[in-house]
């Protein structure tokens, strides 16, 4: 049985980072939202594009107004009006000013903006009442925020609203992103029915496939659901063969324990998969099968398909997915290494947390930030891997290391953030 850390490093080593040619596609700007940038972006434009005004006011020559005051105002002739979006037509000479509005282009000759509130207007003349602090005051200088040709965004960047703004500003309307990770998912078990089927004696609704598909969708994964596969060797073999031929990663739940009907591991081996993980010292979740299949590396696919056979118990399946599958998907998707791993915070537990001390134990519950301190409150009711009901509203999993049997109320505990 492997430790959680050992299993994690095995799977992260198996996961292939996307190829900078084969695994890249170019999409329109808005379609890039939520995707991962696959190539460096630079722009041939400076930003700001032009020297422009940060205020509504008057564009002047600093030398004309550096010594003025309310008692000794300087009068200038207004030669032009420059709203935003307008190309100035005149040069501001000594003794002259241009009326300018926020975003307006600074005219030639002017080097400083005086804000409107520090002036008094009389017809076509403007009296400057306060001397500017320095030349270039209230001028947003061309290239001050970004110089053309410099790196703008790096590969691995997750493209969210701020990055969309940057790309739009740089007029990068076709964006190179990594292809979506293709994941096939199915549930195995003769007892399973789908949520809309009529429940008959002994049956159980397949919640795993829905929970995991929802989790994958939140990660921007291209998920193919293969449905419920019965505990039948032949049918399971066909489903698994199809899944590994179509996807970069396969997730199944159920059938990885030691029972008579748990066929998955045997089938993976029969199909030529190399089994890397059989069980992990994690609770919930011990029976966890992880395998890799070599493929002919044709143009479209990664040279290996990873298979995660998760336990059937709903809480075990989700915990294993959060702990092992999510980091792997982040790597396969092309995120920067700093984003792969699970995010842990130190939190104070509000009650004693217990474990049998044999396996690394994950207690589900709520993570709250109270006056700057993370607090963990375990879900009330049974912490049983089949109890998916009290899993609702979970935002954190407190981790009791394998040797630890108790964390006292008020003590610090590592908590895996899951939302
Ligand atoms: P197994 O890993 O196949 O032995 O399943 C362990 C437990 O999880 C059994 O009680 C199953 O009924 C339950 N289970 C298996 N698959 C699912 C599923 N897809 N959704 C909900 N519960 C499941
Ligand atoms: Mg089963």
Coordinates of C-alpha atoms and ligand atoms in Angstrom, one line a residue:
X1 CA 0.0 0.0 0.0
X2 CA 1.4 3.4 -1.0
X3 CA 1.3 6.6 1.0
X4 CA -0.7 9.5 -0.4
X5 CA 2.5 11.4 -1.2
X6 CA 4.0 8.4 -3.1
X7 CA 0.9 7.9 -5.1
X8 CA 0.7 11.6 -5.8
X9 CA 4.2 11.8 -7.1
X10 CA 3.7 8.6 -9.3
X11 CA 0.6 10.0 -11.0
X12 CA 2.1 13.5 -11.5
X13 CA 5.1 11.9 -13.1
X14 CA 2.9 9.8 -15.4
X15 CA 0.9 12.8 -16.5
X16 CA 2.3 14.3 -19.7
X17 CA 2.5 18.0 -20.0
X18 CA 0.9 19.1 -23.3
X19 CA 3.1 19.2 -26.4
X20 CA 3.6 22.8 -27.7
X21 CA 2.7 21.7 -31.2
X22 CA 0.4 18.7 -31.2
X23 CA -1.7 19.8 -28.2
X24 CA -2.4 23.4 -29.2
X25 CA -5.3 25.0 -31.0
X26 CA -6.1 28.7 -31.8
X27 CA -9.4 30.1 -30.7
X28 CA -11.3 33.4 -30.9
X29 CA -10.7 35.8 -28.0
X30 CA -13.9 35.1 -26.0
X31 CA -13.6 31.4 -26.6
X32 CA -10.3 31.5 -24.8
X33 CA -12.0 32.3 -21.6
X34 CA -11.3 29.6 -19.0
X35 CA -8.6 28.0 -21.3
X36 CA -4.8 27.8 -20.7
X37 CA -2.5 29.9 -22.8
X38 CA -0.2 27.7 -24.9
X39 CA 2.4 30.2 -26.3
X40 CA 3.9 33.5 -25.2
X41 CA 1.9 36.5 -26.2
X42 CA 3.7 39.7 -27.2
X43 CA 2.2 42.8 -28.9
X44 CA 3.6 45.2 -31.5
X45 CA 1.6 47.9 -29.7
X46 CA 2.7 50.1 -26.8
X47 CA 0.3 50.6 -24.0
X48 CA -1.0 53.3 -23.5
X49 CA -1.0 53.5 -27.3
X50 CA -0.5 57.4 -27.1
X51 CA 0.4 60.0 -24.6
X52 CA -3.1 60.8 -23.2
X53 CA -4.7 62.8 -20.5
X54 CA -5.6 61.2 -17.1
X55 CA -8.0 64.1 -16.3
X56 CA -10.5 66.5 -17.7
X57 CA -8.5 69.7 -17.9
X58 CA -6.1 71.7 -20.1
X59 CA -3.0 70.5 -21.9
X60 CA -0.2 73.1 -21.4
X61 CA 3.5 73.6 -21.5
X62 CA 5.0 73.1 -18.1
X63 CA 7.5 75.9 -18.5
X64 CA 4.5 78.3 -19.0
X65 CA 2.8 77.5 -15.7
X66 CA 5.5 76.3 -13.3
X67 CA 5.4 79.4 -11.2
X68 CA 1.7 80.3 -11.1
X69 CA -0.6 80.4 -8.1
X70 CA -4.2 81.5 -7.2
X71 CA -2.7 85.0 -6.4
X72 CA -0.6 85.0 -9.6
X73 CA -2.6 83.0 -12.1
X74 CA -1.3 82.6 -15.6
X75 CA -3.6 83.2 -18.6
X76 CA -3.4 81.0 -21.7
X77 CA -5.2 81.1 -25.0
X78 CA -7.3 78.0 -25.7
X79 CA -6.5 76.9 -29.3
X80 CA -8.3 73.6 -29.6
X81 CA -10.7 71.1 -27.9
X82 CA -9.6 67.5 -27.7
X83 CA -12.2 64.9 -26.6
X84 CA -11.2 61.2 -26.3
X85 CA -10.8 59.6 -29.6
X86 CA -9.9 62.8 -31.5
X87 CA -6.6 63.4 -33.3
X88 CA -5.2 66.9 -32.2
X89 CA -4.7 69.2 -35.2
X90 CA -2.6 72.0 -33.7
X91 CA 0.6 72.5 -31.8
X92 CA 0.4 74.1 -28.4
X93 CA 2.9 77.0 -28.3
X94 CA 4.0 79.2 -25.5
X95 CA 1.1 81.1 -23.9
X96 CA -1.4 78.5 -25.3
X97 CA -3.4 75.6 -24.0
X98 CA -5.8 72.9 -25.4
X99 CA -9.0 71.9 -23.7
X100 CA -8.6 68.2 -23.1
X101 CA -10.8 65.4 -21.7
X102 CA -9.8 62.1 -20.0
X103 CA -8.3 59.8 -22.6
X104 CA -7.7 62.6 -25.0
X105 CA -4.4 62.6 -27.0
X106 CA -1.8 65.1 -25.7
X107 CA -1.2 67.5 -28.5
X108 CA 2.3 68.3 -29.8
X109 CA 4.0 71.1 -27.8
X110 CA 2.1 70.3 -24.6
X111 CA 3.7 68.2 -21.8
X112 CA 1.5 68.6 -18.8
X113 CA -2.2 68.5 -17.9
X114 CA -3.8 70.9 -15.4
X115 CA -7.0 69.5 -14.0
X116 CA -10.1 71.5 -14.6
X117 CA -10.7 72.1 -10.9
X118 CA -7.4 74.1 -10.7
X119 CA -8.4 76.6 -13.4
X120 CA -10.8 79.5 -14.1
X121 CA -12.2 80.0 -17.6
X122 CA -13.1 83.2 -19.2
X123 CA -14.2 82.8 -22.8
X124 CA -11.3 81.5 -24.9
X125 CA -8.8 82.1 -22.1
X126 CA -8.0 79.9 -19.2
X127 CA -6.4 81.0 -15.9
X128 CA -4.1 78.4 -14.3
X129 CA -4.5 78.8 -10.5
X130 CA -2.1 76.0 -9.3
X131 CA 1.3 75.2 -10.6
X132 CA 1.7 71.5 -11.6
X133 CA 3.9 69.3 -9.4
X134 CA 6.1 68.3 -12.3
X135 CA 6.3 68.1 -16.1
X136 CA 4.1 65.2 -17.4
X137 CA 1.7 65.7 -14.5
X138 CA -1.6 63.9 -15.4
X139 CA -0.1 62.6 -18.6
X140 CA -0.4 58.8 -19.2
X141 CA 2.7 58.2 -21.2
X142 CA 2.8 56.1 -24.3
X143 CA 4.3 52.7 -23.4
X144 CA 4.3 53.4 -19.6
X145 CA 2.4 50.2 -18.8
X146 CA 3.7 48.0 -21.6
X147 CA 6.4 48.4 -24.2
X148 CA 5.9 46.6 -27.6
X149 CA 7.8 43.4 -28.0
X150 CA 8.1 42.7 -24.3
X151 CA 6.5 39.5 -22.9
X152 CA 2.8 40.2 -22.2
X153 CA 1.4 36.8 -21.1
X154 CA 3.3 33.6 -20.5
X155 CA 2.3 30.1 -21.5
X156 CA 0.5 28.2 -18.7
X157 CA -1.5 31.4 -17.8
X158 CA -5.2 30.6 -17.0
X159 CA -7.2 33.0 -19.1
X160 CA -9.9 34.7 -17.0
X161 CA -11.4 38.2 -17.3
X162 CA -8.2 40.2 -16.6
X163 CA -6.3 38.2 -19.2
X164 CA -9.1 38.6 -21.7
X165 CA -8.8 42.4 -21.1
X166 CA -5.0 42.2 -21.8
X167 CA -5.5 40.2 -24.9
X168 CA -8.2 42.5 -26.2
X169 CA -6.0 45.5 -25.6
X170 CA -3.1 43.9 -27.4
X171 CA -5.6 43.2 -30.3
X172 CA -4.7 39.5 -29.9
X173 CA -8.0 38.2 -31.3
X174 CA -6.8 34.6 -32.1
X175 CA -5.4 33.0 -29.0
X176 CA -3.2 29.9 -28.9
X177 CA -4.6 27.6 -26.1
X178 CA -3.9 24.0 -25.1
X179 CA -6.5 21.6 -26.3
X180 CA -9.0 20.5 -23.7
X181 CA -8.1 17.3 -21.9
X182 CA -10.3 14.5 -23.1
X183 CA -11.7 12.4 -20.2
X184 CA -13.9 9.4 -20.5
X185 CA -16.0 8.5 -17.5
X186 CA -18.2 5.6 -16.5
X187 CA -19.7 3.8 -13.5
X188 CA -19.5 0.1 -12.9
X189 CA -21.9 -1.9 -10.9
X190 CA -25.0 -4.2 -11.4
X191 CA -26.8 -2.2 -8.7
X192 CA -26.7 1.1 -10.4
X193 CA -29.5 3.0 -12.2
X194 CA -29.5 6.5 -13.6
X195 CA -31.3 9.3 -11.6
X196 CA -34.3 9.3 -13.8
X197 CA -34.9 5.5 -13.8
X198 CA -37.5 3.9 -11.4
X199 CA -35.9 2.7 -8.3
X200 CA -36.5 -1.1 -7.7
X201 CA -35.4 -3.3 -4.8
X202 CA -31.7 -3.4 -4.2
X203 CA -30.8 -0.7 -6.7
X204 CA -28.8 2.5 -6.1
X205 CA -28.7 5.7 -8.1
X206 CA -25.3 6.3 -9.8
X207 CA -24.4 9.6 -8.2
X208 CA -20.7 9.3 -8.9
X209 CA -20.8 9.8 -12.6
X210 CA -22.8 13.0 -12.2
X211 CA -20.7 14.4 -9.4
X212 CA -17.5 13.7 -11.2
X213 CA -18.8 15.0 -14.5
X214 CA -19.8 18.2 -12.8
X215 CA -16.3 18.5 -11.3
X216 CA -14.7 17.9 -14.7
X217 CA -17.0 20.5 -16.3
X218 CA -15.9 23.1 -13.8
X219 CA -12.3 22.4 -14.8
X220 CA -13.0 23.0 -18.5
X221 CA -12.5 19.3 -19.4
X222 CA -14.0 17.7 -22.5
X223 CA -15.8 14.8 -20.7
X224 CA -17.4 11.9 -22.5
X225 CA -19.9 9.9 -20.3
X226 CA -20.0 6.2 -21.1
X227 CA -22.8 5.5 -18.7
X228 CA -23.3 2.6 -16.4
X229 CA -21.4 -0.6 -17.2
X230 CA -22.6 -3.8 -15.5
X231 CA -20.3 -6.1 -13.6
X232 CA -19.7 -8.2 -16.6
X233 CA -16.2 -8.9 -17.7
X234 CA -16.9 -8.9 -21.4
X235 CA -19.0 -5.7 -21.4
X236 CA -16.5 -4.0 -19.1
X237 CA -13.6 -5.0 -21.3
X238 CA -15.2 -3.5 -24.3
X239 CA -16.1 -0.2 -22.5
X240 CA -12.6 0.2 -21.1
X241 CA -11.0 -0.6 -24.5
X242 CA -13.2 2.1 -26.1
X243 CA -12.5 4.6 -23.3
X244 CA -8.7 4.3 -23.5
X245 CA -8.7 4.6 -27.3
X246 CA -10.7 7.8 -27.1
X247 CA -9.5 9.7 -24.1
X248 CA -6.3 11.1 -22.5
X249 CA -7.6 10.0 -19.1
X250 CA -10.3 7.5 -18.0
X251 CA -12.1 7.6 -14.7
X252 CA -14.3 4.8 -13.6
X253 CA -15.8 4.2 -10.2
X254 CA -16.6 0.9 -8.5
X255 CA -15.2 -2.6 -9.1
X256 CA -11.7 -2.0 -7.7
X257 CA -12.1 -3.6 -4.4
X258 CA -11.4 -7.2 -3.5
X259 CA -14.9 -8.6 -4.0
X260 CA -16.0 -11.3 -6.5
X261 CA -17.3 -8.8 -8.9
X262 CA -14.4 -6.4 -8.9
X263 CA -12.9 -7.0 -12.3
X264 CA -11.3 -3.7 -13.2
X265 CA -7.7 -4.3 -12.3
X266 CA -7.6 -7.7 -14.1
X267 CA -9.1 -6.2 -17.2
X268 CA -6.6 -3.3 -17.2
X269 CA -3.8 -5.8 -17.0
X270 CA -5.4 -8.0 -19.8
X271 CA -5.6 -5.0 -22.1
X272 CA -1.9 -4.3 -21.7
X273 CA -2.1 -1.6 -19.1
X274 CA 0.8 -1.1 -16.6
X275 CA -0.6 -0.9 -13.1
X276 CA 1.2 1.7 -11.0
X277 CA -1.1 1.9 -8.0
X278 CA -3.3 -0.8 -6.4
X279 CA -4.1 0.8 -3.1
X280 CA -3.3 3.9 -1.2
X281 CA -3.2 4.5 2.6
X282 CA -6.0 7.1 2.4
X283 CA -9.3 7.1 4.2
X284 CA -11.8 7.3 2.6
X285 CA -10.5 5.7 -0.6
X286 CA -8.1 2.8 -0.1
X287 CA -8.8 0.7 -3.1
X288 CA -7.6 2.9 -5.9
X289 CA -6.3 1.5 -9.1
X290 CA -4.1 3.7 -11.4
X291 CA -2.7 2.4 -14.7
X292 CA -1.2 3.7 -17.9
X293 CA -1.6 2.5 -21.4
X294 CA 1.0 3.2 -24.1
X295 CA -0.5 4.2 -27.4
X296 CA 0.8 4.7 -30.9
X297 CA 1.6 8.4 -30.7
X298 CA -0.4 9.5 -33.7
X299 CA -0.7 13.2 -34.3
X300 CA -3.8 13.7 -32.2
X301 CA -3.2 11.9 -29.0
X302 CA -0.9 11.8 -26.0
X303 CA 1.4 8.8 -26.1
X304 CA -0.1 7.5 -22.9
X305 CA -3.6 7.2 -21.5
X306 CA -4.0 7.3 -17.8
X307 CA -6.6 5.2 -16.1
X308 CA -8.1 6.0 -12.6
X309 CA -10.2 3.3 -11.2
X310 CA -11.8 5.0 -8.2
X311 CA -13.6 3.3 -5.4
X312 CA -17.4 3.1 -5.7
X313 CA -18.3 4.7 -2.4
X314 CA -19.4 8.2 -3.3
X315 CA -17.3 10.0 -0.7
X316 CA -14.2 7.9 -1.5
X317 CA -14.6 8.6 -5.3
X318 CA -14.8 12.3 -4.8
X319 CA -12.0 12.5 -2.2
X320 CA -9.7 10.5 -4.6
X321 CA -10.7 12.7 -7.5
X322 CA -9.9 15.9 -5.5
X323 CA -6.7 14.5 -4.2
X324 CA -5.2 12.7 -7.2
X325 CA -7.2 13.3 -10.4
X326 CA -7.6 17.1 -10.2
X327 CA -3.8 17.8 -10.0
X328 CA -3.2 15.3 -12.9
X329 CA -5.8 17.1 -15.0
X330 CA -4.2 20.4 -14.3
X331 CA -0.9 19.2 -15.5
X332 CA -2.4 17.5 -18.6
X333 CA -4.2 20.8 -19.3
X334 CA -1.0 22.8 -19.4
X335 CA -1.3 24.9 -16.2
X336 CA 1.9 26.2 -14.7
X337 CA 3.5 23.8 -12.2
X338 CA 2.6 26.2 -9.3
X339 CA -1.0 25.5 -10.0
X340 CA -1.0 21.7 -10.2
X341 CA -1.0 20.7 -6.6
X342 CA -3.8 20.7 -4.1
X343 CA -4.2 23.9 -2.2
X344 CA -3.8 23.4 1.6
X345 CA -4.4 26.0 4.3
X346 CA -3.7 25.7 8.1
X347 CA -7.0 25.9 10.0
X348 CA -8.1 25.7 13.6
X349 CA -10.5 22.8 14.1
X350 CA -13.5 23.8 16.3
X351 CA -13.8 20.2 17.6
X352 CA -11.6 17.2 18.1
X353 CA -10.9 15.3 14.9
X354 CA -10.2 11.5 15.2
X355 CA -8.9 8.7 13.0
X356 CA -7.7 5.2 13.6
X357 CA -4.2 6.3 12.8
X358 CA -3.7 3.7 10.1
X359 CA -4.3 5.7 7.0
X360 CA -4.1 9.4 6.1
X361 CA -7.6 10.4 7.0
X362 CA -9.7 13.1 5.2
X363 CA -12.5 14.6 7.3
X364 CA -15.0 16.6 5.3
X365 CA -16.6 19.8 6.4
X366 CA -16.6 23.6 6.2
X367 CA -13.7 25.9 6.0
X368 CA -14.5 29.4 7.2
X369 CA -12.3 32.5 7.4
X370 CA -13.1 34.2 10.7
X371 CA -11.2 37.4 11.5
X372 CA -8.3 36.4 9.3
X373 CA -8.0 32.8 10.7
X374 CA -9.2 29.7 8.9
X375 CA -11.5 27.6 11.0
X376 CA -12.6 24.0 10.2
X377 CA -15.9 22.6 11.2
X378 CA -16.4 18.9 10.3
X379 CA -19.7 17.9 8.7
X380 CA -22.1 16.7 11.4
X381 CA -23.4 13.2 11.2
X382 CA -21.5 10.1 10.1
X383 CA -18.1 10.5 8.5
X384 CA -18.8 7.3 6.5
X385 CA -17.6 6.9 2.9
X386 CA -21.1 5.9 1.8
X387 CA -22.7 9.0 3.4
X388 CA -22.8 11.4 0.6
X389 CA -25.7 13.3 2.2
X390 CA -23.6 15.2 4.7
X391 CA -21.0 15.9 2.0
X392 CA -23.2 18.7 0.7
X393 CA -21.7 22.1 1.5
X394 CA -18.2 20.7 1.9
X395 CA -15.6 23.3 1.3
X396 CA -12.6 21.6 2.9
X397 CA -11.1 18.3 3.8
X398 CA -9.1 18.2 7.0
X399 CA -6.1 15.9 6.8
X400 CA -5.0 13.7 9.7
X401 CA -1.6 12.3 8.9
X402 CA -1.3 8.5 8.9
X403 CA 0.2 8.3 12.4
X404 CA -2.1 10.9 14.0
X405 CA -5.1 9.6 15.9
X406 CA -6.4 12.9 17.1
X407 CA -6.3 16.6 16.6
X408 CA -7.7 18.4 19.6
X409 CA -10.2 21.2 19.4
X410 CA -8.4 24.5 18.8
X411 CA -5.3 22.8 17.3
X412 CA -4.1 23.6 13.8
X413 CA -4.8 21.1 11.0
X414 CA -4.0 21.1 7.3
X415 CA -7.1 21.5 5.2
X416 CA -7.4 20.8 1.5
X417 CA -9.5 23.6 0.0
X418 CA -11.9 22.3 -2.5
X419 CA -13.8 25.3 -3.7
Ligands
LIG1 P1 -17.6 -1.1 -5.2 O1 -16.3 -0.2 -5.2 O2 -18.0 -1.4 -6.6 O3 -17.4 -2.2 -4.3 O4 -18.7 -0.2 -4.6 C1 -18.6 0.3 -3.2 C2 -19.9 0.9 -2.8 O5 -20.2 2.1 -3.6 C3 -21.1 0.0 -3.0 O6 -22.0 0.2 -1.9 C4 -21.8 0.6 -4.2 O7 -23.1 0.4 -4.3 C5 -21.4 2.1 -4.1 N1 -21.3 2.6 -5.5 C6 -20.6 2.0 -6.5 N2 -20.7 2.8 -7.6 C7 -21.5 3.8 -7.3 C8 -22.0 5.0 -8.0 N3 -21.6 5.1 -9.3 N4 -22.7 5.9 -7.4 C9 -23.0 5.7 -6.1 N5 -22.6 4.7 -5.4 C10 -21.9 3.7 -5.9
LIG2 MG1 -19.3 -2.8 -7.4

